[in-house]
Amino acid sequence: MGIVLASQSPRRQELLRRIVPSFKVQAADINEEVQPGITPREYVQNMASEKAASIFEQFPEDRVIGCDTIVVYEDEIIGKPTSREHAFQILKKLSGQTHMVYTAVVVMEEGRTSSMIVPAEVEFFTLSDQEINAYLDTDEYKDKAGAYGIQEQGALLVKGIMGDYYSIMGLPIAALSRMLNYEYEQL
C-alpha cells in the first residue's frame, strides 16, 4: 500500500517528503465554490474530504491524503486572489489585523477515513500601500489562500503567529505524522 497526495502544491509535496520518503502525486479536480450557510471549518473539512475521495476512486489500494487550507477573517473565507488588484484588496483588509488559517487533512484508505483540522492565528503588521505593492511585485501571492505565502517573502508581512506554522504553509506535518503513525500501529 502506497501513499498518494491529492495535491499538486509544491509546498505540500516538500513538507510531506519530510515525513514520508516516497509517495505519488495526483491533483484532485473538484468544485471549490463556497456554499451559502456553511461555516469555514465545515468548508475546509468538506474540501479536503472531497479531494481525498476523488483520488481514492483512482487509487483504492493506497492511502490517500487530501488537504485544503483556508484563510478566514471576520468569519469570511478569503480565497485565492483572482488578480493583482484582488490580492491588493485582500492584503489591505488583513493589514494590521489578526486572521485564522485552517488546514484540514483527510487520510482515506480501504475501510477507514480519518481527519483533522489544524488552526493557526496570524497577525499582520500594518502595511502601507507601498509595502503591499512591493510584496505583490514578487508574484508570490498567486495561487495562495489569503494572497500570501508565509514561507517566502510573505513572512515579512507577519507580526506573529499562534499555532502550527506548517498548517499555515498547507500541511501540518507534526499532526499528520502522529495521525499516520497511529494508523500504522492500528493495522
PDB file of C-alpha atoms in Angstrom:
ATOM      1  CA  MET A   1       0.000   0.000   0.000  1.00  0.00           C
ATOM      2  CA  GLY A   2       1.451   3.327  -1.085  1.00  0.00           C
ATOM      3  CA  ILE A   3       0.609   6.900  -0.235  1.00  0.00           C
ATOM      4  CA  VAL A   4      -0.956   9.342  -2.681  1.00  0.00           C
ATOM      5  CA  LEU A   5      -1.019  13.090  -2.057  1.00  0.00           C
ATOM      6  CA  ALA A   6      -4.157  14.585  -3.598  1.00  0.00           C
ATOM      7  CA  SER A   7      -2.458  17.904  -4.344  1.00  0.00           C
ATOM      8  CA  GLN A   8      -0.033  19.355  -6.854  1.00  0.00           C
ATOM      9  CA  SER A   9       1.102  22.029  -4.399  1.00  0.00           C
ATOM     10  CA  PRO A  10       4.908  22.105  -4.376  1.00  0.00           C
ATOM     11  CA  ARG A  11       4.786  23.266  -0.740  1.00  0.00           C
ATOM     12  CA  ARG A  12       2.709  20.278   0.341  1.00  0.00           C
ATOM     13  CA  GLN A  13       4.963  17.882  -1.561  1.00  0.00           C
ATOM     14  CA  GLU A  14       8.063  19.382   0.054  1.00  0.00           C
ATOM     15  CA  LEU A  15       6.526  19.126   3.517  1.00  0.00           C
ATOM     16  CA  LEU A  16       5.219  15.578   3.048  1.00  0.00           C
ATOM     17  CA  ARG A  17       8.725  14.435   1.978  1.00  0.00           C
ATOM     18  CA  ARG A  18       9.893  15.316   5.492  1.00  0.00           C
ATOM     19  CA  ILE A  19       7.764  12.531   6.974  1.00  0.00           C
ATOM     20  CA  VAL A  20       7.048  10.179   4.031  1.00  0.00           C
ATOM     21  CA  PRO A  21      10.029   9.415   1.773  1.00  0.00           C
ATOM     22  CA  SER A  22       8.048   8.076  -1.175  1.00  0.00           C
ATOM     23  CA  PHE A  23       4.570   8.937  -2.434  1.00  0.00           C
ATOM     24  CA  LYS A  24       2.590   9.571  -5.594  1.00  0.00           C
ATOM     25  CA  VAL A  25       1.030  12.917  -6.501  1.00  0.00           C
ATOM     26  CA  GLN A  26      -2.375  13.249  -8.145  1.00  0.00           C
ATOM     27  CA  ALA A  27      -4.269  16.531  -8.160  1.00  0.00           C
ATOM     28  CA  ALA A  28      -7.981  16.435  -7.420  1.00  0.00           C
ATOM     29  CA  ASP A  29     -10.340  18.353  -9.678  1.00  0.00           C
ATOM     30  CA  ILE A  30     -13.293  19.390  -7.516  1.00  0.00           C
ATOM     31  CA  ASN A  31     -15.684  22.315  -7.272  1.00  0.00           C
ATOM     32  CA  GLU A  32     -14.259  24.617  -4.592  1.00  0.00           C
ATOM     33  CA  GLU A  33     -17.122  27.107  -4.626  1.00  0.00           C
ATOM     34  CA  VAL A  34     -18.218  28.151  -1.141  1.00  0.00           C
ATOM     35  CA  GLN A  35     -21.817  27.107  -0.496  1.00  0.00           C
ATOM     36  CA  PRO A  36     -24.049  29.569   1.405  1.00  0.00           C
ATOM     37  CA  GLY A  37     -24.644  28.804   5.074  1.00  0.00           C
ATOM     38  CA  ILE A  38     -21.553  26.650   5.570  1.00  0.00           C
ATOM     39  CA  THR A  39     -19.020  27.526   8.280  1.00  0.00           C
ATOM     40  CA  PRO A  40     -15.346  27.940   7.393  1.00  0.00           C
ATOM     41  CA  ARG A  41     -14.436  24.786   9.338  1.00  0.00           C
ATOM     42  CA  GLU A  42     -17.136  22.784   7.545  1.00  0.00           C
ATOM     43  CA  TYR A  43     -15.965  24.146   4.206  1.00  0.00           C
ATOM     44  CA  VAL A  44     -12.285  23.274   4.679  1.00  0.00           C
ATOM     45  CA  GLN A  45     -13.199  19.806   6.001  1.00  0.00           C
ATOM     46  CA  ASN A  46     -15.510  19.175   3.040  1.00  0.00           C
ATOM     47  CA  MET A  47     -12.882  20.277   0.513  1.00  0.00           C
ATOM     48  CA  ALA A  48     -10.185  18.015   1.983  1.00  0.00           C
ATOM     49  CA  SER A  49     -12.658  15.105   2.106  1.00  0.00           C
ATOM     50  CA  GLU A  50     -13.789  15.637  -1.485  1.00  0.00           C
ATOM     51  CA  LYS A  51     -10.187  15.815  -2.714  1.00  0.00           C
ATOM     52  CA  ALA A  52      -9.266  12.598  -0.914  1.00  0.00           C
ATOM     53  CA  ALA A  53     -12.412  10.787  -2.088  1.00  0.00           C
ATOM     54  CA  SER A  54     -11.966  11.762  -5.738  1.00  0.00           C
ATOM     55  CA  ILE A  55      -8.385  10.459  -5.803  1.00  0.00           C
ATOM     56  CA  PHE A  56      -9.196   7.382  -3.703  1.00  0.00           C
ATOM     57  CA  GLU A  57     -11.512   6.262  -6.523  1.00  0.00           C
ATOM     58  CA  GLN A  58      -8.430   6.119  -8.772  1.00  0.00           C
ATOM     59  CA  PHE A  59      -6.125   4.551  -6.163  1.00  0.00           C
ATOM     60  CA  PRO A  60      -8.308   2.265  -3.985  1.00  0.00           C
ATOM     61  CA  GLU A  61      -5.336   0.152  -2.859  1.00  0.00           C
ATOM     62  CA  ASP A  62      -3.432   3.148  -1.483  1.00  0.00           C
ATOM     63  CA  ARG A  63      -3.719   5.626   1.369  1.00  0.00           C
ATOM     64  CA  VAL A  64      -4.794   8.994   0.013  1.00  0.00           C
ATOM     65  CA  ILE A  65      -4.052  12.276   1.770  1.00  0.00           C
ATOM     66  CA  GLY A  66      -6.403  15.142   0.887  1.00  0.00           C
ATOM     67  CA  CYS A  67      -5.745  18.663   2.175  1.00  0.00           C
ATOM     68  CA  ASP A  68      -7.236  22.099   1.995  1.00  0.00           C
ATOM     69  CA  THR A  69      -6.172  25.391   3.549  1.00  0.00           C
ATOM     70  CA  ILE A  70      -8.275  28.495   4.011  1.00  0.00           C
ATOM     71  CA  VAL A  71      -7.729  31.953   5.424  1.00  0.00           C
ATOM     72  CA  VAL A  72     -10.614  33.366   7.468  1.00  0.00           C
ATOM     73  CA  TYR A  73     -11.093  36.983   8.513  1.00  0.00           C
ATOM     74  CA  GLU A  74     -14.205  38.060  10.437  1.00  0.00           C
ATOM     75  CA  ASP A  75     -15.915  34.744   9.564  1.00  0.00           C
ATOM     76  CA  GLU A  76     -15.323  35.316   5.835  1.00  0.00           C
ATOM     77  CA  ILE A  77     -13.339  32.771   3.833  1.00  0.00           C
ATOM     78  CA  ILE A  78     -10.606  34.625   1.964  1.00  0.00           C
ATOM     79  CA  GLY A  79      -9.780  32.540  -1.079  1.00  0.00           C
ATOM     80  CA  LYS A  80      -7.017  32.741  -3.631  1.00  0.00           C
ATOM     81  CA  PRO A  81      -6.782  36.087  -5.408  1.00  0.00           C
ATOM     82  CA  THR A  82      -8.140  36.286  -8.933  1.00  0.00           C
ATOM     83  CA  SER A  83      -5.878  39.204  -9.930  1.00  0.00           C
ATOM     84  CA  ARG A  84      -3.199  41.516  -8.585  1.00  0.00           C
ATOM     85  CA  GLU A  85      -5.903  44.065  -7.723  1.00  0.00           C
ATOM     86  CA  HIS A  86      -7.836  41.425  -5.799  1.00  0.00           C
ATOM     87  CA  ALA A  87      -4.639  40.421  -3.957  1.00  0.00           C
ATOM     88  CA  PHE A  88      -4.078  44.080  -3.035  1.00  0.00           C
ATOM     89  CA  GLN A  89      -7.607  44.296  -1.596  1.00  0.00           C
ATOM     90  CA  ILE A  90      -7.081  41.102   0.428  1.00  0.00           C
ATOM     91  CA  LEU A  91      -3.766  42.255   1.900  1.00  0.00           C
ATOM     92  CA  LYS A  92      -5.201  45.706   2.644  1.00  0.00           C
ATOM     93  CA  LYS A  93      -8.043  44.006   4.553  1.00  0.00           C
ATOM     94  CA  LEU A  94      -5.615  41.802   6.534  1.00  0.00           C
ATOM     95  CA  SER A  95      -3.203  44.690   7.242  1.00  0.00           C
ATOM     96  CA  GLY A  96      -2.856  45.335  10.978  1.00  0.00           C
ATOM     97  CA  GLN A  97      -5.361  42.578  11.742  1.00  0.00           C
ATOM     98  CA  THR A  98      -5.405  39.023  13.039  1.00  0.00           C
ATOM     99  CA  HIS A  99      -6.877  36.256  10.907  1.00  0.00           C
ATOM    100  CA  MET A 100      -7.223  32.495  11.160  1.00  0.00           C
ATOM    101  CA  VAL A 101      -5.766  29.819   8.910  1.00  0.00           C
ATOM    102  CA  TYR A 102      -7.345  26.368   8.917  1.00  0.00           C
ATOM    103  CA  THR A 103      -5.827  23.343   7.221  1.00  0.00           C
ATOM    104  CA  ALA A 104      -7.914  20.189   7.029  1.00  0.00           C
ATOM    105  CA  VAL A 105      -6.234  16.863   6.326  1.00  0.00           C
ATOM    106  CA  VAL A 106      -8.095  13.671   5.441  1.00  0.00           C
ATOM    107  CA  VAL A 107      -6.420  10.271   5.173  1.00  0.00           C
ATOM    108  CA  MET A 108      -8.518   7.746   3.293  1.00  0.00           C
ATOM    109  CA  GLU A 109      -7.819   4.057   2.825  1.00  0.00           C
ATOM    110  CA  GLU A 110      -9.932   0.963   2.338  1.00  0.00           C
ATOM    111  CA  GLY A 111     -12.366   0.707   5.245  1.00  0.00           C
ATOM    112  CA  ARG A 112     -11.049   3.738   7.116  1.00  0.00           C
ATOM    113  CA  THR A 113     -11.095   7.515   6.897  1.00  0.00           C
ATOM    114  CA  SER A 114      -9.592   9.843   9.462  1.00  0.00           C
ATOM    115  CA  SER A 115      -9.424  13.607   9.519  1.00  0.00           C
ATOM    116  CA  MET A 116      -8.300  16.645  11.455  1.00  0.00           C
ATOM    117  CA  ILE A 117      -8.410  20.413  11.222  1.00  0.00           C
ATOM    118  CA  VAL A 118      -5.334  22.281  12.431  1.00  0.00           C
ATOM    119  CA  PRO A 119      -5.862  26.010  13.128  1.00  0.00           C
ATOM    120  CA  ALA A 120      -3.360  28.834  13.392  1.00  0.00           C
ATOM    121  CA  GLU A 121      -3.779  32.513  14.173  1.00  0.00           C
ATOM    122  CA  VAL A 122      -1.780  35.019  12.110  1.00  0.00           C
ATOM    123  CA  GLU A 123      -1.296  38.695  12.929  1.00  0.00           C
ATOM    124  CA  PHE A 124      -0.131  41.060  10.186  1.00  0.00           C
ATOM    125  CA  PHE A 125       1.838  44.253  10.612  1.00  0.00           C
ATOM    126  CA  THR A 126       0.055  47.410   9.497  1.00  0.00           C
ATOM    127  CA  LEU A 127       1.102  47.603   5.851  1.00  0.00           C
ATOM    128  CA  SER A 128       1.454  50.667   3.654  1.00  0.00           C
ATOM    129  CA  ASP A 129       0.263  50.566   0.054  1.00  0.00           C
ATOM    130  CA  GLN A 130       3.938  50.683  -0.942  1.00  0.00           C
ATOM    131  CA  GLU A 131       4.736  47.595   1.167  1.00  0.00           C
ATOM    132  CA  ILE A 132       1.765  45.719  -0.276  1.00  0.00           C
ATOM    133  CA  ASN A 133       2.757  46.606  -3.835  1.00  0.00           C
ATOM    134  CA  ALA A 134       6.382  45.611  -3.200  1.00  0.00           C
ATOM    135  CA  TYR A 135       5.167  42.213  -1.997  1.00  0.00           C
ATOM    136  CA  LEU A 136       2.820  41.851  -4.964  1.00  0.00           C
ATOM    137  CA  ASP A 137       5.768  42.570  -7.281  1.00  0.00           C
ATOM    138  CA  THR A 138       7.253  39.220  -6.159  1.00  0.00           C
ATOM    139  CA  ASP A 139       4.226  37.377  -7.664  1.00  0.00           C
ATOM    140  CA  GLU A 140       4.190  35.095  -4.591  1.00  0.00           C
ATOM    141  CA  TYR A 141       0.547  35.919  -3.956  1.00  0.00           C
ATOM    142  CA  LYS A 142      -0.608  33.912  -6.966  1.00  0.00           C
ATOM    143  CA  ASP A 143      -2.478  30.697  -6.165  1.00  0.00           C
ATOM    144  CA  LYS A 144      -2.224  31.244  -2.397  1.00  0.00           C
ATOM    145  CA  ALA A 145      -5.126  31.469   0.014  1.00  0.00           C
ATOM    146  CA  GLY A 146      -5.090  34.914   1.591  1.00  0.00           C
ATOM    147  CA  ALA A 147      -2.736  36.200  -1.135  1.00  0.00           C
ATOM    148  CA  TYR A 148       0.482  35.429   0.767  1.00  0.00           C
ATOM    149  CA  GLY A 149       2.971  32.654   1.418  1.00  0.00           C
ATOM    150  CA  ILE A 150       4.393  32.714   4.934  1.00  0.00           C
ATOM    151  CA  GLN A 151       7.379  30.569   3.927  1.00  0.00           C
ATOM    152  CA  GLU A 152       8.609  33.164   1.421  1.00  0.00           C
ATOM    153  CA  GLN A 153       8.660  36.985   1.333  1.00  0.00           C
ATOM    154  CA  GLY A 154       5.174  36.916   2.844  1.00  0.00           C
ATOM    155  CA  ALA A 155       6.897  36.251   6.174  1.00  0.00           C
ATOM    156  CA  LEU A 156       7.791  39.961   6.194  1.00  0.00           C
ATOM    157  CA  LEU A 157       4.087  40.825   6.453  1.00  0.00           C
ATOM    158  CA  VAL A 158       3.593  38.707   9.580  1.00  0.00           C
ATOM    159  CA  LYS A 159       3.927  40.213  13.047  1.00  0.00           C
ATOM    160  CA  GLY A 160       3.266  36.921  14.827  1.00  0.00           C
ATOM    161  CA  ILE A 161       1.579  33.543  14.774  1.00  0.00           C
ATOM    162  CA  MET A 162      -0.104  31.342  17.343  1.00  0.00           C
ATOM    163  CA  GLY A 163      -0.434  27.713  16.362  1.00  0.00           C
ATOM    164  CA  ASP A 164       1.052  25.375  13.784  1.00  0.00           C
ATOM    165  CA  TYR A 165       3.363  27.144  11.311  1.00  0.00           C
ATOM    166  CA  TYR A 166       3.136  24.238   8.872  1.00  0.00           C
ATOM    167  CA  SER A 167      -0.647  24.461   8.876  1.00  0.00           C
ATOM    168  CA  ILE A 168      -0.228  27.984   7.517  1.00  0.00           C
ATOM    169  CA  MET A 169       2.028  26.547   4.787  1.00  0.00           C
ATOM    170  CA  GLY A 170      -0.660  23.999   3.898  1.00  0.00           C
ATOM    171  CA  LEU A 171       0.331  20.717   5.580  1.00  0.00           C
ATOM    172  CA  PRO A 172       0.633  20.359   9.377  1.00  0.00           C
ATOM    173  CA  ILE A 173       3.360  17.706   9.304  1.00  0.00           C
ATOM    174  CA  ALA A 174       3.656  17.051  13.046  1.00  0.00           C
ATOM    175  CA  ALA A 175      -0.072  16.385  13.376  1.00  0.00           C
ATOM    176  CA  LEU A 176      -0.134  14.358  10.133  1.00  0.00           C
ATOM    177  CA  SER A 177       2.878  12.308  11.242  1.00  0.00           C
ATOM    178  CA  ARG A 178       1.157  11.418  14.509  1.00  0.00           C
ATOM    179  CA  MET A 179      -2.011  10.558  12.608  1.00  0.00           C
ATOM    180  CA  LEU A 180      -0.155   8.302  10.152  1.00  0.00           C
ATOM    181  CA  ASN A 181       1.906   6.626  12.889  1.00  0.00           C
ATOM    182  CA  TYR A 182      -1.209   5.979  14.973  1.00  0.00           C
ATOM    183  CA  GLU A 183      -2.919   4.471  11.974  1.00  0.00           C
ATOM    184  CA  TYR A 184       0.090   2.267  11.195  1.00  0.00           C
ATOM    185  CA  GLU A 185       0.045   0.979  14.773  1.00  0.00           C
ATOM    186  CA  GLN A 186      -3.617   0.024  14.351  1.00  0.00           C
ATOM    187  CA  LEU A 187      -3.027  -2.101  11.215  1.00  0.00           C
TER     188      LEU A 187
END
